[in-house]
PDB file of C-alpha atoms in Angstrom:
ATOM      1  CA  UNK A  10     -48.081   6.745 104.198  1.00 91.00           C
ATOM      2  CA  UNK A  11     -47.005   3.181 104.685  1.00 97.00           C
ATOM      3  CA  UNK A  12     -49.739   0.062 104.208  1.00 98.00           C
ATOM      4  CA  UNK A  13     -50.580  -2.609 105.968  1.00 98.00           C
ATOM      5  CA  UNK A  14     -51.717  -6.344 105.372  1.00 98.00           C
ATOM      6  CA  UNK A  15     -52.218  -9.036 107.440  1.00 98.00           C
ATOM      7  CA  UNK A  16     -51.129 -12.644 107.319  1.00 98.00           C
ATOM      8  CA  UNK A  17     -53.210 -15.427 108.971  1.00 98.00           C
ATOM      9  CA  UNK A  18     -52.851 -18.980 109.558  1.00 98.00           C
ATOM     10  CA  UNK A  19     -56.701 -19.670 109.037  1.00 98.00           C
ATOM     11  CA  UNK A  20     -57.551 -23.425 110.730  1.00 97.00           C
ATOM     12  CA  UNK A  21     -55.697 -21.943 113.399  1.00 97.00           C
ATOM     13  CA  UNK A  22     -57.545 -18.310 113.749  1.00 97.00           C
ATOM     14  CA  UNK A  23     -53.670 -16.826 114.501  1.00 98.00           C
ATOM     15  CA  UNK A  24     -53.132 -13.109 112.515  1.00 98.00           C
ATOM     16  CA  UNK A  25     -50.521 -10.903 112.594  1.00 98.00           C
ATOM     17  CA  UNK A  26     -49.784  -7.680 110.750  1.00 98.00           C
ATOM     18  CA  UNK A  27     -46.980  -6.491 108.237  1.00 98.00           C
ATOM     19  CA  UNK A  28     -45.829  -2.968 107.225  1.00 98.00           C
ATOM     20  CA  UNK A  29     -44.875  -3.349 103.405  1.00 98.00           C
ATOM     21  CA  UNK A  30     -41.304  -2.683 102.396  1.00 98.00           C
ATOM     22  CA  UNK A  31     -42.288   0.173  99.708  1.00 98.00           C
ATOM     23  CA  UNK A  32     -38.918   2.279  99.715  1.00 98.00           C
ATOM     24  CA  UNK A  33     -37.250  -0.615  99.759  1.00 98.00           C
ATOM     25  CA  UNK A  34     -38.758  -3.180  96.980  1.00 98.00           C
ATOM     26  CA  UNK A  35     -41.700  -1.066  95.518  1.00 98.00           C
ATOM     27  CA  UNK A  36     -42.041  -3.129  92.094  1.00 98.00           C
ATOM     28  CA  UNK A  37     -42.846  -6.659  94.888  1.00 98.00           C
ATOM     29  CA  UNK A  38     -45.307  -4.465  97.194  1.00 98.00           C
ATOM     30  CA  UNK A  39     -46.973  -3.338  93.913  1.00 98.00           C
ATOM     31  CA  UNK A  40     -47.457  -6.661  92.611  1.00 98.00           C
ATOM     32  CA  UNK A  41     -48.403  -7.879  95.816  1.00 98.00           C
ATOM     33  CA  UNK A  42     -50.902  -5.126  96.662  1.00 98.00           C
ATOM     34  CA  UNK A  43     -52.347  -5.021  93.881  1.00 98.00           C
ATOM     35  CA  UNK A  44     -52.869  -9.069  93.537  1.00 98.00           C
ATOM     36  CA  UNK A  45     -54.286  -9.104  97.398  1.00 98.00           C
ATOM     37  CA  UNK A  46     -55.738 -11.367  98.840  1.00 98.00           C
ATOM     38  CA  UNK A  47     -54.194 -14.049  98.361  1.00 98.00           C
ATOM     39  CA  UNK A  48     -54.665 -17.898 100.051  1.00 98.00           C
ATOM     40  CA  UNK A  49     -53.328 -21.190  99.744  1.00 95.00           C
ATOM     41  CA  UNK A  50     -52.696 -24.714 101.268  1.00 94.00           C
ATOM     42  CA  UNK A  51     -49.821 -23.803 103.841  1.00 96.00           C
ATOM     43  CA  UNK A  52     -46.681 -25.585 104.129  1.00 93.00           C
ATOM     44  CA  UNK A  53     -43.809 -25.436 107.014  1.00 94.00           C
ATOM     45  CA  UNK A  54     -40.542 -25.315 105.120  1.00 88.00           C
ATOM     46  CA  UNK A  55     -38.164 -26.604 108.033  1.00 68.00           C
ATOM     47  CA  UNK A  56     -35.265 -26.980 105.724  1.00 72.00           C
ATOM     48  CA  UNK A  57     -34.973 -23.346 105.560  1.00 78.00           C
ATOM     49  CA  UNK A  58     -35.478 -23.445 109.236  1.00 90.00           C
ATOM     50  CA  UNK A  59     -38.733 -21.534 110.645  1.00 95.00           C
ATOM     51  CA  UNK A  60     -40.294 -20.245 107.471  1.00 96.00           C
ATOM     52  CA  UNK A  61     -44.182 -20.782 107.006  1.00 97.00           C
ATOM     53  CA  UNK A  62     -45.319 -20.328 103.234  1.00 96.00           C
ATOM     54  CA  UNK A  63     -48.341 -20.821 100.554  1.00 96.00           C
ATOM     55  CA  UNK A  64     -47.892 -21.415  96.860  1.00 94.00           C
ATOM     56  CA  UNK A  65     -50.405 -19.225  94.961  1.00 96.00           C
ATOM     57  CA  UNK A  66     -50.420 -18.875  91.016  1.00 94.00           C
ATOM     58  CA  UNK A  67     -47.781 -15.901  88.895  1.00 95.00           C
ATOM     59  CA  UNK A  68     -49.734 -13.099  90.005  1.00 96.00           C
ATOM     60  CA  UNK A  69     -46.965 -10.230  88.493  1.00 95.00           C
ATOM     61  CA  UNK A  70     -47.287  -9.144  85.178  1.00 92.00           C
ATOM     62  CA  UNK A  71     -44.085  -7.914  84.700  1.00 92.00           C
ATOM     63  CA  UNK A  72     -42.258 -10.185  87.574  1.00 93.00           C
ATOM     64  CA  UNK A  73     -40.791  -7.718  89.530  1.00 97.00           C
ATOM     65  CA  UNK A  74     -36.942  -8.978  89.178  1.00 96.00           C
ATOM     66  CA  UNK A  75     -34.700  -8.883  92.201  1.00 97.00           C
ATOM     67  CA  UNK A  76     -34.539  -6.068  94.910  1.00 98.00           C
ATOM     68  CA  UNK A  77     -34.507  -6.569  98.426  1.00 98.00           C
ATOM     69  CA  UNK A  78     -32.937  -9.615  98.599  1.00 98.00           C
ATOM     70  CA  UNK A  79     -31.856 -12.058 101.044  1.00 98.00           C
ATOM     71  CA  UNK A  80     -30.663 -15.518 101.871  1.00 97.00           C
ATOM     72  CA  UNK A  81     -30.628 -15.308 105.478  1.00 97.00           C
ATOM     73  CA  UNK A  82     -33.904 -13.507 106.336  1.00 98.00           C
ATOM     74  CA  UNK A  83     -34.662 -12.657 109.877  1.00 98.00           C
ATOM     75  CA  UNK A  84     -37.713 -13.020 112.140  1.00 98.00           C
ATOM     76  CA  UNK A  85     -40.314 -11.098 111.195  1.00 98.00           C
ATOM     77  CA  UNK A  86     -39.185 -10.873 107.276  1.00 98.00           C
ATOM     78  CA  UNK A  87     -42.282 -11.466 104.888  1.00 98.00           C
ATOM     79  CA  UNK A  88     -40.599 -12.591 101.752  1.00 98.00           C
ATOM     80  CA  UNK A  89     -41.707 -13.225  97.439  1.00 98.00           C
ATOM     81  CA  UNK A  90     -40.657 -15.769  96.011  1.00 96.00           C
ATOM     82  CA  UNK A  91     -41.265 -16.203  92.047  1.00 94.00           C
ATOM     83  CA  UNK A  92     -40.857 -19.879  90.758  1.00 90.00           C
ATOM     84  CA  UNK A  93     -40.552 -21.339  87.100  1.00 86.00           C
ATOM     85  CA  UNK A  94     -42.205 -24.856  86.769  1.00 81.00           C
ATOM     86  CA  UNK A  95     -39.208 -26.476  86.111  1.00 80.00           C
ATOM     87  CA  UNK A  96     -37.916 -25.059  89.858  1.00 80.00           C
ATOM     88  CA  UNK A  97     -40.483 -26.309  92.390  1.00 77.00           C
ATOM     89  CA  UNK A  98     -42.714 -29.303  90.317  1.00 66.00           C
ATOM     90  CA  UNK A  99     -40.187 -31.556  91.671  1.00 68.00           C
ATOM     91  CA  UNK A 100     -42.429 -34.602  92.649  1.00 64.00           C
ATOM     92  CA  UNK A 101     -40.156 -35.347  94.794  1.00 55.00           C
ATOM     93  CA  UNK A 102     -41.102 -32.367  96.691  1.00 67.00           C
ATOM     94  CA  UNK A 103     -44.609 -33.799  98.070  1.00 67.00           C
ATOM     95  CA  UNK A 104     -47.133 -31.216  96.956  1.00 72.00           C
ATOM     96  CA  UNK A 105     -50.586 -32.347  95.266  1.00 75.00           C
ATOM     97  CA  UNK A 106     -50.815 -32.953  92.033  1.00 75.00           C
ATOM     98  CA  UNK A 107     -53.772 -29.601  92.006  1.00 75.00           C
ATOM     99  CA  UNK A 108     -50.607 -27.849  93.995  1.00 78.00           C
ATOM    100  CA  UNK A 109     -50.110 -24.834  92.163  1.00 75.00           C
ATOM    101  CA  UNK A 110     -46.182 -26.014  92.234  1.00 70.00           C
ATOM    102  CA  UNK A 111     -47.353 -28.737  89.550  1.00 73.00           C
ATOM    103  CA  UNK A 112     -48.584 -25.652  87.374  1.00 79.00           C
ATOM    104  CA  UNK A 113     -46.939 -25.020  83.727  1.00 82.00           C
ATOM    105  CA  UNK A 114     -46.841 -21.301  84.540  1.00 86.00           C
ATOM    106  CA  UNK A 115     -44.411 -21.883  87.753  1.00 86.00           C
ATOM    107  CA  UNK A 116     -45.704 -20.213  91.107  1.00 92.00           C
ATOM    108  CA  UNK A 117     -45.533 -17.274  93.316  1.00 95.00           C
ATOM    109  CA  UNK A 118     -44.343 -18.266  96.914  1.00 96.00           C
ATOM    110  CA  UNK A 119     -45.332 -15.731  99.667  1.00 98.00           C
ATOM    111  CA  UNK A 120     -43.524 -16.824 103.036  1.00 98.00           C
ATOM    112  CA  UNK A 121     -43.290 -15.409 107.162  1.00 98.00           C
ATOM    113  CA  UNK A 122     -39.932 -15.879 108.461  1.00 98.00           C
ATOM    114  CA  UNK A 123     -40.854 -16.687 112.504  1.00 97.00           C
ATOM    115  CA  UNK A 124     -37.490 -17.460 113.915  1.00 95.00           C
ATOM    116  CA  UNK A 125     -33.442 -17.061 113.813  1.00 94.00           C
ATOM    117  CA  UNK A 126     -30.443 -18.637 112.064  1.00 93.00           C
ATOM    118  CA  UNK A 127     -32.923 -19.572 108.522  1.00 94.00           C
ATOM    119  CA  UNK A 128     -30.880 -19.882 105.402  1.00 94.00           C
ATOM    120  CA  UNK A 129     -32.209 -20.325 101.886  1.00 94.00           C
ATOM    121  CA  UNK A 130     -30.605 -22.901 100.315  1.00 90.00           C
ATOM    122  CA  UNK A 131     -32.368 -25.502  98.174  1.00 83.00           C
ATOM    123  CA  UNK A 132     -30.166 -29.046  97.511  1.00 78.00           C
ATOM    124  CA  UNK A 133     -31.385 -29.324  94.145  1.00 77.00           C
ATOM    125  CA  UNK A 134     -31.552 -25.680  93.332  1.00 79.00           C
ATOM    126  CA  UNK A 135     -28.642 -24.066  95.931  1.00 88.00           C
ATOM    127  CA  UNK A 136     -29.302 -20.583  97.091  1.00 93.00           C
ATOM    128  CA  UNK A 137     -32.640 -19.664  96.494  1.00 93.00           C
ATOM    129  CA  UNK A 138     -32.889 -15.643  97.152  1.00 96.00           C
ATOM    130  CA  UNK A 139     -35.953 -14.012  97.754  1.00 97.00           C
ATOM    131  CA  UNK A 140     -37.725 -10.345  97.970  1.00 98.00           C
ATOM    132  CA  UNK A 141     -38.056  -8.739 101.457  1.00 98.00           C
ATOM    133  CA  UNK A 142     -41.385  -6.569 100.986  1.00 98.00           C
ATOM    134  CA  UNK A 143     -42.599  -6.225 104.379  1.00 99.00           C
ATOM    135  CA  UNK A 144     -41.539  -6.836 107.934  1.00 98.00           C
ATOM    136  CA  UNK A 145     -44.070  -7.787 110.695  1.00 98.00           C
ATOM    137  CA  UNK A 146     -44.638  -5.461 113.386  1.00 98.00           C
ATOM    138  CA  UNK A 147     -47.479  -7.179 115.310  1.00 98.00           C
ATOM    139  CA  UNK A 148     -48.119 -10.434 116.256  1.00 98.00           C
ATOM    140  CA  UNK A 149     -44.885 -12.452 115.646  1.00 98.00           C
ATOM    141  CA  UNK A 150     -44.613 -14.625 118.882  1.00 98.00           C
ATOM    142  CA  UNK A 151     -48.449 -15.495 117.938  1.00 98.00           C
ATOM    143  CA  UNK A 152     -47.590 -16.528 114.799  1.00 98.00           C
ATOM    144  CA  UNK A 153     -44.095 -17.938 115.822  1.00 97.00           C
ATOM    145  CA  UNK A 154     -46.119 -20.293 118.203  1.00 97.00           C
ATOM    146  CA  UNK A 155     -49.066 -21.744 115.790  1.00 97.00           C
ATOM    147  CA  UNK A 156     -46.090 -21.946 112.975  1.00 96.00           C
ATOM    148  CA  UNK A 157     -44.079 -24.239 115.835  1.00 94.00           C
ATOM    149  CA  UNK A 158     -47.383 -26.007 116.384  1.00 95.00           C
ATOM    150  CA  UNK A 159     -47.850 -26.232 112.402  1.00 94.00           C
ATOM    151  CA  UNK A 160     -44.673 -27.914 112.373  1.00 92.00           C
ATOM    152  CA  UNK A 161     -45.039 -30.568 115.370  1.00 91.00           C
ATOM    153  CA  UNK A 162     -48.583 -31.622 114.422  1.00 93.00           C
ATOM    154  CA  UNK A 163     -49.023 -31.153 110.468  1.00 90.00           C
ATOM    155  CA  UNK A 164     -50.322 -28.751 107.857  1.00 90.00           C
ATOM    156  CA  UNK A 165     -52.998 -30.716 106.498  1.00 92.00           C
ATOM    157  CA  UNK A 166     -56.204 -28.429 106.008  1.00 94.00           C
ATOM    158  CA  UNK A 167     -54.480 -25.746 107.091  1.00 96.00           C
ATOM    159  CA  UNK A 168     -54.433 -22.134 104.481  1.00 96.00           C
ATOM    160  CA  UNK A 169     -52.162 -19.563 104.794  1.00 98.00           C
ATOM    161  CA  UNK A 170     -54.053 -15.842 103.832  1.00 98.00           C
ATOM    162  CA  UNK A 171     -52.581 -12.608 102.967  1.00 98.00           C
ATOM    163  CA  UNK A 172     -54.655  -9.839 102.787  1.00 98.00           C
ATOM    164  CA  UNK A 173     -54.549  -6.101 102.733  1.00 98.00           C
ATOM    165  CA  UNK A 174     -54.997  -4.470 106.456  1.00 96.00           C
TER     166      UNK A 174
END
């Protein structure tokens, strides 16, 4: 029976829904069911193109390892991304210093893919590859349009939830 969770932009009161991935990356939708919900400051990472993410603490105990992955995900692709300190404290970067990318035990990155042509490449890092575990299936162009507004008028106060459906 597939599951569900749902993924909103909160300032903005925009939702949509996502079918996890389980046949396809089972150990990620474990750790990610089982860690749910999640929440975080949300950030608009425009040099991947039209990806809209939040930075929560290591919530997999074991991490799950690769499967799934992708460097060129496509709308709709809801994407784990598991980060060692030294790969994302960058100050250079921007987050707050209470960012959970300034935290010794690395972070978890949980990301909506909204839009075409995105490529994960990092210039400090190079290709940064990440789990497909779910793919959304309601609500994109809702979410593609407060993710286009996130970008043209700022992220400030603005959490990104994901939650099971």
């Amino acid at each position: 029976m597939a599951r569900y969770i749902t993924i909103t932009l909160d300032k903005r009161g925009v939702s949509c829904r996502a079918r996890l991935l389980d046949a396809e990356a089972p150990r990620t939708c474990k750790a990610v069911w089982d860690a749910l919900p999640q929440s975080g400051s949300a950030y608009h990472a425009k040099y991947a193109r039209n990806e809209v993410y939040t930075l929560v603490p290591p919530f997999a105990d074991p991490q799950p390892g690769r499967e799934n992955p992708t460097v060129t995900p496509i709308p709709g692709d809801v994407v784990y991304f598991g980060f060692e300190a030294w790969e994302i404290g960058n100050p250079a970067y921007g987050y707050d210093e209470e960012s959970a990318a300034h935290s010794e035990q690395g972070a978890t990155d949980l990301a909506i893919f909204y839009g075409r042509n995105n490529l994960l490449i990092n210039g400090d890092a190079g290709w940064v590859p990440g789990n497909v575990f779910a793919t959304i299936v309601e609500g994109l162009d809702e979410m593609a349009a407060a993710a286009q507004d996130l970008w043209l008028r700022g992220v400030e106060g603005e959490t990104l939830t994901f939650a099971r459906a």
